[in-house]
CSV table of C-alpha atoms in Angstrom, one decimal:
chain,number,residue,atom,x,y,z
Y,1,MET,CA,79.2,16.0,43.3
Y,2,ARG,CA,81.1,14.8,40.3
Y,3,ILE,CA,82.7,17.9,38.8
Y,4,LYS,CA,84.1,16.3,35.7
Y,5,LYS,CA,80.8,14.7,34.6
Y,6,THR,CA,79.0,17.9,35.4
Y,7,LEU,CA,81.4,20.0,33.4
Y,8,GLY,CA,81.4,17.6,30.5
Y,9,ALA,CA,77.7,17.5,30.2
Y,10,ALA,CA,77.4,21.3,30.6
Y,11,LEU,CA,80.0,22.1,28.0
Y,12,LEU,CA,78.5,19.7,25.6
Y,13,ALA,CA,75.1,21.2,26.1
Y,14,GLY,CA,76.6,24.7,25.7
Y,15,ALA,CA,78.2,23.7,22.4
Y,16,ALA,CA,74.9,22.3,21.0
Y,17,PHE,CA,72.6,24.9,22.5
Y,18,SER,CA,71.1,27.6,20.3
Y,19,ALA,CA,68.3,29.6,21.8
Y,20,PRO,CA,65.3,30.1,19.5
Y,21,THR,CA,64.3,33.7,18.8
Y,22,TRP,CA,61.3,33.7,21.1
Y,23,ALA,CA,63.5,32.5,24.0
Y,24,GLN,CA,66.0,35.4,23.4
Y,25,GLN,CA,63.1,37.9,23.7
Y,26,THR,CA,61.9,36.7,27.2
Y,27,PRO,CA,63.7,36.7,30.6
Y,28,ALA,CA,65.5,33.4,31.0
Y,29,THR,CA,64.6,32.5,34.6
Y,30,ALA,CA,62.9,34.2,37.5
Y,31,PRO,CA,63.7,34.1,41.2
Y,32,ILE,CA,62.9,30.9,43.2
Y,33,SER,CA,59.7,30.9,45.2
Y,34,GLN,CA,59.0,28.6,48.1
Y,35,THR,CA,56.1,27.9,50.4
Y,36,THR,CA,55.0,25.2,52.9
Y,37,LEU,CA,51.6,23.7,52.9
Y,38,ASP,CA,49.6,23.3,56.1
Y,39,ASN,CA,50.5,19.5,56.2
Y,40,GLY,CA,54.2,20.3,56.0
Y,41,LEU,CA,54.9,19.7,52.3
Y,42,THR,CA,57.5,22.0,50.8
Y,43,VAL,CA,56.7,23.5,47.4
Y,44,ILE,CA,59.6,25.1,45.3
Y,45,VAL,CA,58.9,26.9,42.0
Y,46,LYS,CA,61.4,28.4,39.5
Y,47,PRO,CA,59.9,30.0,36.4
Y,48,ASP,CA,61.8,29.5,33.1
Y,49,ARG,CA,59.8,30.7,30.2
Y,50,ARG,CA,62.1,29.8,27.3
Y,51,ALA,CA,59.8,26.8,26.3
Y,52,PRO,CA,56.2,25.9,27.0
Y,53,THR,CA,57.1,23.0,29.2
Y,54,ALA,CA,57.3,22.2,32.9
Y,55,VAL,CA,59.1,19.7,35.1
Y,56,HIS,CA,57.3,18.5,38.2
Y,57,MET,CA,59.3,16.5,40.7
Y,58,LEU,CA,58.4,14.9,44.0
Y,59,TRP,CA,61.4,14.5,46.3
Y,60,LEU,CA,61.5,12.4,49.4
Y,61,ARG,CA,64.3,12.8,52.0
Y,62,VAL,CA,64.6,9.1,52.3
Y,63,GLY,CA,66.9,6.6,50.5
Y,64,SER,CA,68.8,3.4,51.1
Y,65,MET,CA,70.6,4.9,54.1
Y,66,ASP,CA,67.3,4.9,56.0
Y,67,GLU,CA,66.9,1.1,55.6
Y,68,VAL,CA,67.7,-1.3,58.4
Y,69,ASP,CA,69.8,-4.5,58.0
Y,70,GLY,CA,67.9,-7.3,56.5
Y,71,THR,CA,65.8,-5.1,54.3
Y,72,SER,CA,68.4,-3.5,52.0
Y,73,GLY,CA,66.9,-2.5,48.7
Y,74,VAL,CA,63.4,-1.8,50.1
Y,75,ALA,CA,63.7,2.0,49.2
Y,76,HIS,CA,64.4,1.1,45.6
Y,77,VAL,CA,61.8,-1.6,45.4
Y,78,LEU,CA,59.2,0.8,46.8
Y,79,GLU,CA,60.1,3.3,44.1
Y,80,HIS,CA,59.1,0.7,41.6
Y,81,MET,CA,55.9,-0.1,43.4
Y,82,MET,CA,54.8,3.6,43.4
Y,83,PHE,CA,53.8,3.0,39.7
Y,84,LYS,CA,51.8,-0.1,40.5
Y,85,GLY,CA,48.5,1.5,41.4
Y,86,THR,CA,46.3,3.4,43.8
Y,87,GLU,CA,42.6,3.2,44.7
Y,88,ARG,CA,41.9,4.9,41.3
Y,89,LEU,CA,44.8,3.8,39.1
Y,90,LEU,CA,45.6,0.3,37.8
Y,91,PRO,CA,49.2,-0.9,37.6
Y,92,GLY,CA,51.0,0.9,34.9
Y,93,GLU,CA,48.2,3.4,34.4
Y,94,PHE,CA,50.1,6.3,35.9
Y,95,SER,CA,52.7,6.3,33.1
Y,96,ARG,CA,50.1,5.8,30.4
Y,97,ARG,CA,48.3,8.8,31.6
Y,98,VAL,CA,51.4,10.9,31.7
Y,99,ALA,CA,52.2,9.9,28.2
Y,100,ALA,CA,48.6,10.8,27.1
Y,101,LEU,CA,49.4,14.3,28.5
Y,102,GLY,CA,52.3,14.5,26.1
Y,103,GLY,CA,54.8,13.9,28.8
Y,104,ARG,CA,57.4,11.5,30.1
Y,105,ASP,CA,58.1,10.2,33.6
Y,106,ASN,CA,60.6,8.2,35.6
Y,107,ALA,CA,62.1,7.9,39.1
Y,108,PHE,CA,65.3,7.3,40.9
Y,109,THR,CA,66.6,6.1,44.3
Y,110,SER,CA,69.9,7.0,45.9
Y,111,TYR,CA,71.6,6.6,49.3
Y,112,ASP,CA,70.1,10.0,50.4
Y,113,TYR,CA,66.8,10.5,48.6
Y,114,THR,CA,64.2,9.2,46.2
Y,115,GLY,CA,62.7,11.2,43.4
Y,116,TYR,CA,59.8,11.0,40.9
Y,117,PHE,CA,59.4,13.3,37.9
Y,118,GLN,CA,57.2,14.2,34.9
Y,119,GLN,CA,58.1,16.6,32.1
Y,120,VAL,CA,54.8,17.7,30.5
Y,121,PRO,CA,53.5,20.7,28.5
Y,122,ALA,CA,53.1,23.5,31.0
Y,123,SER,CA,49.3,23.6,30.3
Y,124,ARG,CA,49.0,20.0,31.7
Y,125,LEU,CA,51.0,20.6,34.9
Y,126,GLY,CA,48.0,20.5,37.2
Y,127,GLU,CA,47.0,17.1,35.8
Y,128,ALA,CA,50.4,15.6,36.2
Y,129,MET,CA,50.6,16.9,39.7
Y,130,ALA,CA,47.3,15.4,40.6
Y,131,LEU,CA,48.4,12.0,39.3
Y,132,GLN,CA,51.7,12.1,41.4
Y,133,ALA,CA,49.8,13.3,44.5
Y,134,ASP,CA,47.5,10.3,44.2
Y,135,THR,CA,50.4,7.8,44.1
Y,136,PHE,CA,52.0,9.7,47.1
Y,137,ALA,CA,48.9,9.6,49.2
Y,138,HIS,CA,47.1,6.4,48.1
Y,139,ASN,CA,49.7,3.9,46.9
Y,140,ARG,CA,48.1,0.5,46.7
Y,141,TRP,CA,49.0,-2.9,45.2
Y,142,SER,CA,48.6,-6.6,45.9
Y,143,ASP,CA,51.1,-9.1,47.2
Y,144,GLU,CA,51.1,-10.7,43.8
Y,145,GLU,CA,52.0,-7.4,42.0
Y,146,PHE,CA,54.8,-6.9,44.5
Y,147,ALA,CA,56.2,-10.4,43.9
Y,148,LYS,CA,56.2,-9.8,40.1
Y,149,GLU,CA,58.0,-6.5,40.5
Y,150,LEU,CA,60.5,-7.9,43.0
Y,151,GLU,CA,61.6,-10.3,40.3
Y,152,VAL,CA,62.2,-7.3,37.9
Y,153,VAL,CA,64.4,-5.7,40.6
Y,154,LYS,CA,66.4,-8.9,41.1
Y,155,GLU,CA,67.0,-9.1,37.4
Y,156,GLU,CA,68.0,-5.5,37.4
Y,157,ARG,CA,70.6,-6.3,40.1
Y,158,ARG,CA,71.9,-9.3,38.1
Y,159,MET,CA,72.3,-7.2,34.9
Y,160,ARG,CA,73.7,-4.0,36.5
Y,161,THR,CA,75.8,-5.4,39.3
Y,162,ASP,CA,76.3,-9.2,39.3
Y,163,ASP,CA,77.2,-9.3,35.6
Y,164,ASN,CA,79.3,-6.1,35.8
Y,165,PRO,CA,82.7,-6.7,37.4
Y,166,ARG,CA,83.3,-3.0,38.1
Y,167,ALA,CA,80.0,-2.6,39.8
Y,168,VAL,CA,80.8,-5.7,41.9
Y,169,LEU,CA,84.1,-4.1,42.8
Y,170,ARG,CA,82.5,-0.8,43.9
Y,171,GLU,CA,79.9,-2.7,45.9
Y,172,GLN,CA,82.6,-4.7,47.7
Y,173,HIS,CA,84.7,-1.6,48.1
Y,174,ASP,CA,81.8,0.3,49.9
Y,175,ALA,CA,81.1,-2.7,52.1
Y,176,VAL,CA,84.7,-2.8,53.4
Y,177,THR,CA,85.2,1.0,53.5
Y,178,PHE,CA,82.3,1.7,55.8
Y,179,VAL,CA,81.7,-0.2,59.1
Y,180,ALA,CA,78.7,1.5,60.7
Y,181,ALA,CA,77.6,4.1,58.1
Y,182,PRO,CA,74.7,2.8,56.0
Y,183,TYR,CA,76.5,3.7,52.8
Y,184,ARG,CA,78.0,0.2,53.2
Y,185,ARG,CA,74.9,-1.3,51.8
Y,186,PRO,CA,74.1,-1.1,48.0
Y,187,VAL,CA,71.2,1.0,47.0
Y,188,ILE,CA,69.7,-1.9,45.0
Y,189,GLY,CA,70.1,-4.2,48.0
Y,190,TRP,CA,71.9,-7.5,48.7
Y,191,MET,CA,70.4,-10.4,46.7
Y,192,GLY,CA,69.9,-12.3,50.0
Y,193,ASP,CA,67.8,-9.4,51.4
Y,194,LEU,CA,65.8,-9.1,48.2
Y,195,ASP,CA,65.0,-12.8,48.3
Y,196,ALA,CA,63.6,-12.4,51.8
Y,197,LEU,CA,61.9,-9.0,51.2
Y,198,THR,CA,58.1,-9.0,51.7
Y,199,ALA,CA,55.3,-6.8,50.5
Y,200,GLN,CA,54.7,-5.7,54.1
Y,201,ASP,CA,58.4,-4.5,54.3
Y,202,ALA,CA,57.7,-2.1,51.5
Y,203,ARG,CA,54.3,-1.0,52.9
Y,204,ASP,CA,55.9,-0.3,56.3
Y,205,PHE,CA,58.7,1.7,54.7
Y,206,TYR,CA,56.1,3.7,52.7
Y,207,ARG,CA,54.0,4.5,55.8
Y,208,ARG,CA,57.1,5.4,57.8
Y,209,TRP,CA,58.7,7.8,55.4
Y,210,TYR,CA,56.3,8.9,52.7
Y,211,THR,CA,54.8,11.8,54.6
Y,212,PRO,CA,54.4,15.5,53.6
Y,213,ALA,CA,56.9,16.7,56.2
Y,214,ASN,CA,59.5,14.5,54.5
Y,215,ALA,CA,58.7,15.6,50.9
Y,216,ALA,CA,59.1,18.5,48.5
Y,217,VAL,CA,57.5,19.3,45.2
Y,218,VAL,CA,59.8,21.1,42.8
Y,219,VAL,CA,58.4,22.7,39.6
Y,220,VAL,CA,60.5,24.4,37.0
Y,221,GLY,CA,59.3,25.7,33.7
Y,222,ASP,CA,56.8,28.1,32.0
Y,223,VAL,CA,54.7,28.6,35.1
Y,224,ASP,CA,53.5,31.2,37.5
Y,225,PRO,CA,54.5,30.5,41.2
Y,226,GLN,CA,51.2,31.5,42.8
Y,227,THR,CA,49.3,29.3,40.3
Y,228,VAL,CA,51.6,26.4,41.1
Y,229,PHE,CA,51.2,26.9,44.8
Y,230,GLU,CA,47.4,26.7,44.4
Y,231,GLN,CA,47.7,23.6,42.2
Y,232,ALA,CA,49.9,22.0,44.9
Y,233,ARG,CA,47.4,22.8,47.6
Y,234,GLN,CA,44.6,21.2,45.5
Y,235,ALA,CA,46.7,18.1,44.7
Y,236,TYR,CA,48.7,17.6,47.9
Y,237,GLY,CA,47.0,19.7,50.5
Y,238,GLY,CA,44.6,16.9,51.6
Y,239,VAL,CA,47.4,14.4,52.3
Y,240,PRO,CA,47.4,13.9,56.1
Y,241,ALA,CA,50.2,15.3,58.1
Y,242,GLN,CA,52.4,12.8,60.0
Y,243,ALA,CA,55.3,13.1,62.3
Y,244,LEU,CA,58.6,11.8,61.1
Y,245,PRO,CA,60.3,9.0,63.0
Y,246,GLU,CA,63.6,9.8,64.8
Y,247,ARG,CA,66.7,9.3,62.7
Y,248,LYS,CA,69.7,7.7,64.5
Y,249,PRO,CA,73.0,9.4,63.6
Y,250,ARG,CA,75.0,6.1,62.9
Y,251,PRO,CA,78.4,7.8,62.7
Y,252,GLU,CA,81.3,6.0,61.1
Y,253,PRO,CA,84.0,5.1,63.7
Y,254,PRO,CA,87.6,6.2,63.0
Y,255,GLN,CA,89.5,3.9,60.7
Y,256,LEU,CA,92.5,2.4,62.4
Y,257,GLY,CA,94.6,1.2,59.5
Y,258,LEU,CA,94.8,0.4,55.8
Y,259,ARG,CA,92.1,-2.0,54.4
Y,260,ARG,CA,92.2,-4.0,51.2
Y,261,VAL,CA,89.8,-6.1,49.3
Y,262,GLU,CA,90.4,-8.2,46.2
Y,263,VAL,CA,87.5,-9.1,43.8
Y,264,LYS,CA,87.9,-11.9,41.3
Y,265,ALA,CA,85.4,-11.7,38.5
Y,266,PRO,CA,85.3,-12.3,34.7
Y,267,ALA,CA,86.8,-9.2,33.1
Y,268,GLU,CA,89.2,-8.1,30.3
Y,269,GLN,CA,91.2,-5.7,32.5
Y,270,ALA,CA,92.2,-5.1,36.1
Y,271,LEU,CA,91.0,-2.1,38.0
Y,272,VAL,CA,92.3,-0.5,41.2
Y,273,SER,CA,90.2,1.9,43.3
Y,274,LEU,CA,91.4,3.9,46.3
Y,275,ALA,CA,88.9,5.4,48.8
Y,276,PHE,CA,90.1,7.9,51.4
Y,277,LYS,CA,87.8,9.1,54.2
Y,278,ALA,CA,87.0,12.8,53.6
Y,279,PRO,CA,85.1,15.6,55.4
Y,280,ARG,CA,81.5,16.2,54.3
Y,281,LEU,CA,80.3,19.7,53.3
Y,282,GLY,CA,77.8,20.3,56.1
Y,283,SER,CA,76.9,23.8,55.1
Y,284,LEU,CA,78.2,26.7,52.9
Y,285,GLU,CA,79.5,28.6,55.9
Y,286,PRO,CA,83.2,28.7,56.5
Y,287,SER,CA,84.6,26.1,58.9
Y,288,PRO,CA,87.6,23.8,59.0
Y,289,ASP,CA,85.7,20.8,57.7
Y,290,ASN,CA,83.7,22.7,55.1
Y,291,ASP,CA,86.8,24.5,53.8
Y,292,ASP,CA,88.7,21.2,53.6
Y,293,ALA,CA,85.8,19.5,51.7
Y,294,LEU,CA,85.9,22.3,49.2
Y,295,ALA,CA,89.6,22.2,48.9
Y,296,LEU,CA,89.4,18.4,48.2
Y,297,THR,CA,86.9,19.1,45.4
Y,298,VAL,CA,89.3,21.5,43.8
Y,299,LEU,CA,92.0,19.0,44.2
Y,300,ALA,CA,89.9,16.4,42.4
Y,301,ALA,CA,89.3,18.8,39.5
Y,302,VAL,CA,93.0,19.7,39.3
Y,303,LEU,CA,93.7,16.0,39.0
Y,304,ASP,CA,90.9,15.0,36.6
Y,305,GLY,CA,88.5,17.8,36.0
Y,306,TYR,CA,89.2,18.4,32.3
Y,307,ALA,CA,90.8,16.9,29.3
Y,308,GLY,CA,94.5,16.7,29.8
Y,309,ALA,CA,94.4,17.2,33.5
Y,310,ARG,CA,97.2,15.9,35.7
Y,311,LEU,CA,96.3,12.3,36.0
Y,312,GLU,CA,95.7,11.9,32.3
Y,313,ARG,CA,99.0,13.5,31.4
Y,314,ALA,CA,101.1,11.7,33.9
Y,315,LEU,CA,99.6,8.2,33.9
Y,316,THR,CA,98.0,7.6,30.5
Y,317,GLN,CA,100.3,9.2,28.0
Y,318,GLY,CA,103.8,8.5,26.6
Y,319,PRO,CA,105.7,5.2,26.2
Y,320,GLU,CA,106.0,4.7,29.9
Y,321,ARG,CA,102.3,5.1,30.6
Y,322,VAL,CA,100.9,2.9,33.4
Y,323,ALA,CA,97.2,3.3,32.9
Y,324,ASP,CA,94.6,3.2,30.1
Y,325,ALA,CA,92.1,5.3,32.2
Y,326,VAL,CA,92.1,7.2,35.4
Y,327,ASN,CA,89.6,9.0,37.6
Y,328,ALA,CA,89.5,11.3,40.6
Y,329,ASP,CA,86.4,12.3,42.5
Y,330,ASN,CA,85.4,13.9,45.8
Y,331,GLY,CA,82.0,13.1,47.2
Y,332,LEU,CA,81.6,16.6,48.9
Y,333,MET,CA,77.9,16.5,49.8
Y,334,GLY,CA,75.6,13.9,51.2
Y,335,ARG,CA,73.6,12.9,54.3
Y,336,GLY,CA,76.4,10.5,55.3
Y,337,PRO,CA,80.2,10.4,55.3
Y,338,GLN,CA,82.1,11.2,52.1
Y,339,LEU,CA,85.0,9.8,50.2
Y,340,PHE,CA,87.8,11.0,48.0
Y,341,THR,CA,88.3,8.3,45.4
Y,342,LEU,CA,91.1,7.6,42.8
Y,343,SER,CA,90.9,4.8,40.3
Y,344,GLY,CA,92.8,3.5,37.3
Y,345,VAL,CA,92.8,0.7,34.7
Y,346,PRO,CA,96.4,-0.7,34.2
Y,347,ALA,CA,97.8,-0.5,30.7
Y,348,GLN,CA,99.0,-3.6,29.0
Y,349,GLY,CA,102.0,-5.0,30.9
Y,350,LYS,CA,101.4,-2.9,34.0
Y,351,SER,CA,100.0,-4.0,37.3
Y,352,ALA,CA,97.3,-2.7,39.6
Y,353,ALA,CA,100.0,-2.1,42.2
Y,354,GLN,CA,101.9,0.1,39.8
Y,355,VAL,CA,98.7,2.2,39.1
Y,356,GLU,CA,98.0,2.5,42.8
Y,357,ALA,CA,101.5,3.8,43.4
Y,358,ALA,CA,101.3,6.2,40.5
Y,359,LEU,CA,98.0,7.6,41.7
Y,360,ARG,CA,99.3,8.2,45.2
Y,361,GLN,CA,102.5,9.8,43.8
Y,362,GLN,CA,100.4,12.5,42.1
Y,363,ILE,CA,98.8,13.3,45.4
Y,364,ALA,CA,102.2,13.4,47.2
Y,365,ARG,CA,103.5,15.7,44.5
Y,366,ILE,CA,100.8,18.2,45.1
Y,367,ALA,CA,101.3,17.9,48.9
Y,368,ARG,CA,105.0,18.7,48.3
Y,369,ASP,CA,104.9,21.2,45.4
Y,370,GLY,CA,101.4,22.6,45.4
Y,371,VAL,CA,99.3,23.5,42.4
Y,372,ALA,CA,99.8,26.3,39.9
Y,373,GLU,CA,97.5,29.3,39.8
Y,374,ASP,CA,96.7,28.7,36.2
Y,375,GLU,CA,95.4,25.3,37.0
Y,376,LEU,CA,93.1,26.7,39.7
Y,377,ALA,CA,91.9,29.4,37.3
Y,378,ARG,CA,91.1,26.9,34.6
Y,379,VAL,CA,88.9,24.7,36.8
Y,380,LYS,CA,87.1,27.7,38.4
Y,381,THR,CA,86.3,29.1,34.9
Y,382,GLN,CA,84.9,25.7,34.0
Y,383,TRP,CA,82.7,25.6,37.1
Y,384,THR,CA,81.3,29.0,36.3
Y,385,ALA,CA,80.6,27.8,32.7
Y,386,SER,CA,78.8,24.7,34.0
Y,387,GLN,CA,76.6,26.8,36.2
Y,388,ILE,CA,75.5,28.9,33.3
Y,389,TYR,CA,75.0,26.0,30.8
Y,390,GLN,CA,73.0,24.0,33.4
Y,391,ARG,CA,70.3,26.7,33.2
Y,392,ASP,CA,69.6,25.6,29.6
Y,393,SER,CA,67.7,22.6,30.9
Y,394,VAL,CA,64.6,22.8,33.0
Y,395,MET,CA,65.2,19.2,34.1
Y,396,ALA,CA,68.7,20.0,35.3
Y,397,GLN,CA,67.4,23.1,37.2
Y,398,ALA,CA,64.7,21.0,38.9
Y,399,GLN,CA,67.2,18.3,39.8
Y,400,GLN,CA,69.6,20.8,41.3
Y,401,LEU,CA,66.9,22.4,43.5
Y,402,GLY,CA,65.6,19.0,44.7
Y,403,HIS,CA,69.1,17.8,45.4
Y,404,LEU,CA,69.8,21.0,47.5
Y,405,TRP,CA,66.6,20.6,49.4
Y,406,ALA,CA,67.1,16.9,50.1
Y,407,LEU,CA,70.6,17.6,51.6
Y,408,GLY,CA,69.4,20.5,53.7
Y,409,MET,CA,71.2,23.2,51.6
Y,410,PRO,CA,69.8,26.6,50.8
Y,411,LEU,CA,68.1,26.8,47.4
Y,412,ASP,CA,70.6,29.3,46.1
Y,413,GLY,CA,73.3,26.8,47.1
Y,414,ASP,CA,74.5,26.2,43.5
Y,415,GLU,CA,75.6,29.8,43.1
Y,416,ARG,CA,77.0,30.0,46.7
Y,417,LEU,CA,78.9,26.8,46.2
Y,418,ILE,CA,80.6,28.1,43.1
Y,419,ALA,CA,81.4,31.3,45.0
Y,420,ARG,CA,82.9,29.3,47.8
Y,421,LEU,CA,84.9,27.1,45.4
Y,422,ARG,CA,86.3,30.2,43.7
Y,423,GLU,CA,87.7,31.3,47.1
Y,424,ILE,CA,89.7,28.2,47.7
Y,425,SER,CA,93.4,29.0,47.4
Y,426,ALA,CA,96.4,26.9,46.1
Y,427,THR,CA,97.6,26.8,49.7
Y,428,GLN,CA,94.4,25.2,50.9
Y,429,VAL,CA,94.6,22.6,48.1
Y,430,GLN,CA,98.2,21.7,49.0
Y,431,ALA,CA,97.3,21.5,52.7
Y,432,ALA,CA,94.4,19.1,52.0
Y,433,ALA,CA,96.6,16.9,49.8
Y,434,ALA,CA,99.0,16.6,52.8
Y,435,LYS,CA,96.2,15.9,55.4
Y,436,TYR,CA,93.8,13.3,54.0
Y,437,PHE,CA,95.8,10.7,52.1
Y,438,GLY,CA,97.5,8.6,54.7
Y,439,ASP,CA,97.2,4.8,55.0
Y,440,ASP,CA,94.9,5.0,58.0
Y,441,GLN,CA,92.2,6.7,56.0
Y,442,LEU,CA,92.5,4.4,52.9
Y,443,THR,CA,90.7,1.4,51.6
Y,444,VAL,CA,91.9,-0.2,48.4
Y,445,ALA,CA,89.9,-2.5,46.2
Y,446,THR,CA,91.5,-4.4,43.3
Y,447,LEU,CA,89.7,-6.2,40.5
Y,448,ASP,CA,91.5,-9.4,39.6
Y,449,PRO,CA,90.3,-10.3,36.1
Y,450,GLN,CA,89.3,-13.9,35.5
Y,451,PRO,CA,88.6,-15.8,32.2
Y,452,ARG,CA,85.0,-15.4,30.9
Y,453,ASP,CA,82.8,-18.4,30.6
Y,454,PRO,CA,82.6,-19.0,26.8
Y,455,HIS,CA,79.3,-20.7,27.2
Y,456,ALA,CA,77.6,-17.9,29.2
Y,457,LYS,CA,74.6,-16.3,27.5
Y,458,PRO,CA,74.2,-12.6,27.6
Y,459,ARG,CA,71.2,-11.4,29.6
Y,460,VAL,CA,68.2,-9.9,27.8
Y,461,PRO,CA,67.0,-6.7,29.4
Y,462,VAL,CA,64.0,-7.4,31.6
Y,463,ALA,CA,60.6,-5.9,30.6
Y,464,GLY,CA,59.3,-3.3,33.1
Y,465,ALA,CA,62.6,-2.0,34.4
Y,466,ARG,CA,62.2,1.8,34.9
Y,467,HIS,CA,65.8,3.0,34.9
């Protein structure tokens, strides 16, 4: 959960949003409805009648964390292959048909889940749903098609990671921070694993995890829940039920001391990133770990949750400033262990070590002196605003519902989360600042900028990349 980005997007949407007359005359949204098909597929529907459009999403509770060593990247590669045909659809035909319906489509893969979506006129929802159900149940493609798409994914990795020094730093940082937890592997995969990946690896992953019991259909828009349930039964009800394989817990062992990694890469500026092990929000019920996870999220917002927050004022302003840019973030929710991260780009004449010390000083200051009530009130007000403005987008609502389902949270978890965050006190924030920021929980990554090759040619975006 990235509070600052969520708030920024929400407030921007709120500033630009002006509801048309017809939207103001109808109820904005209706309660969420949910059912489970006989084969185990979950169907979630939230009517929003402000525009004659609908978003259909298929969520799978499987991501890169479910891969095994040697096949990193297979979850993401399979996401690409889901558009490469079925018994009835030729490669690329899925997207062409969605476009012919007047819609758009795409997909995404994360550590925790994989998602596919189409936004179409509400009157064409059933047709979009049937197309997605066909790919879910009857995904088919040749070894040759796989080989071609694998090259697309490799080029995507080169452009987005290998040629991006900050992405390389984050990848190396994760690999050192986690020892056993699968978050140590990049979602896109290590290049060596991609080189060795086979079509059968992707087919095996598909057969193992792409089952109704591991999936949810989320629909938000100008729809009737009972009609959507019937459309889902017609489209997905015939997909055979299949038991899910056992998931091993793979807990991260306790860290026993400070870790550091240095990355040398062509770049204009240095960057330092600090990752502290942090508790995961396992549920919305009060507990020591859950309360601390929420307190750390409030702490991140106090540090960097709005323009002019503590880190910006203290580190990037004035003649003695040490940084050009700073960031604080708390992971909060996920299927695996979470991190509280701080990062900064040194200002001219300043070193990464100085930025690292300045970032830690701000945490130490809060551990010593606490936070002011007006700071807490400000971030809590912004959270409430973000929740309201998020409802202006049917896509954002569908993403939120799918995200909550994938992480095992209740479907009203967005409102309950805001309520829980509003309960966090200044005392809890101060206690969290004192508890979780010692050396033994810290991994530091530093980007050491190197000269760029003046003869290197910029890469041309590869055709066929979906994201």
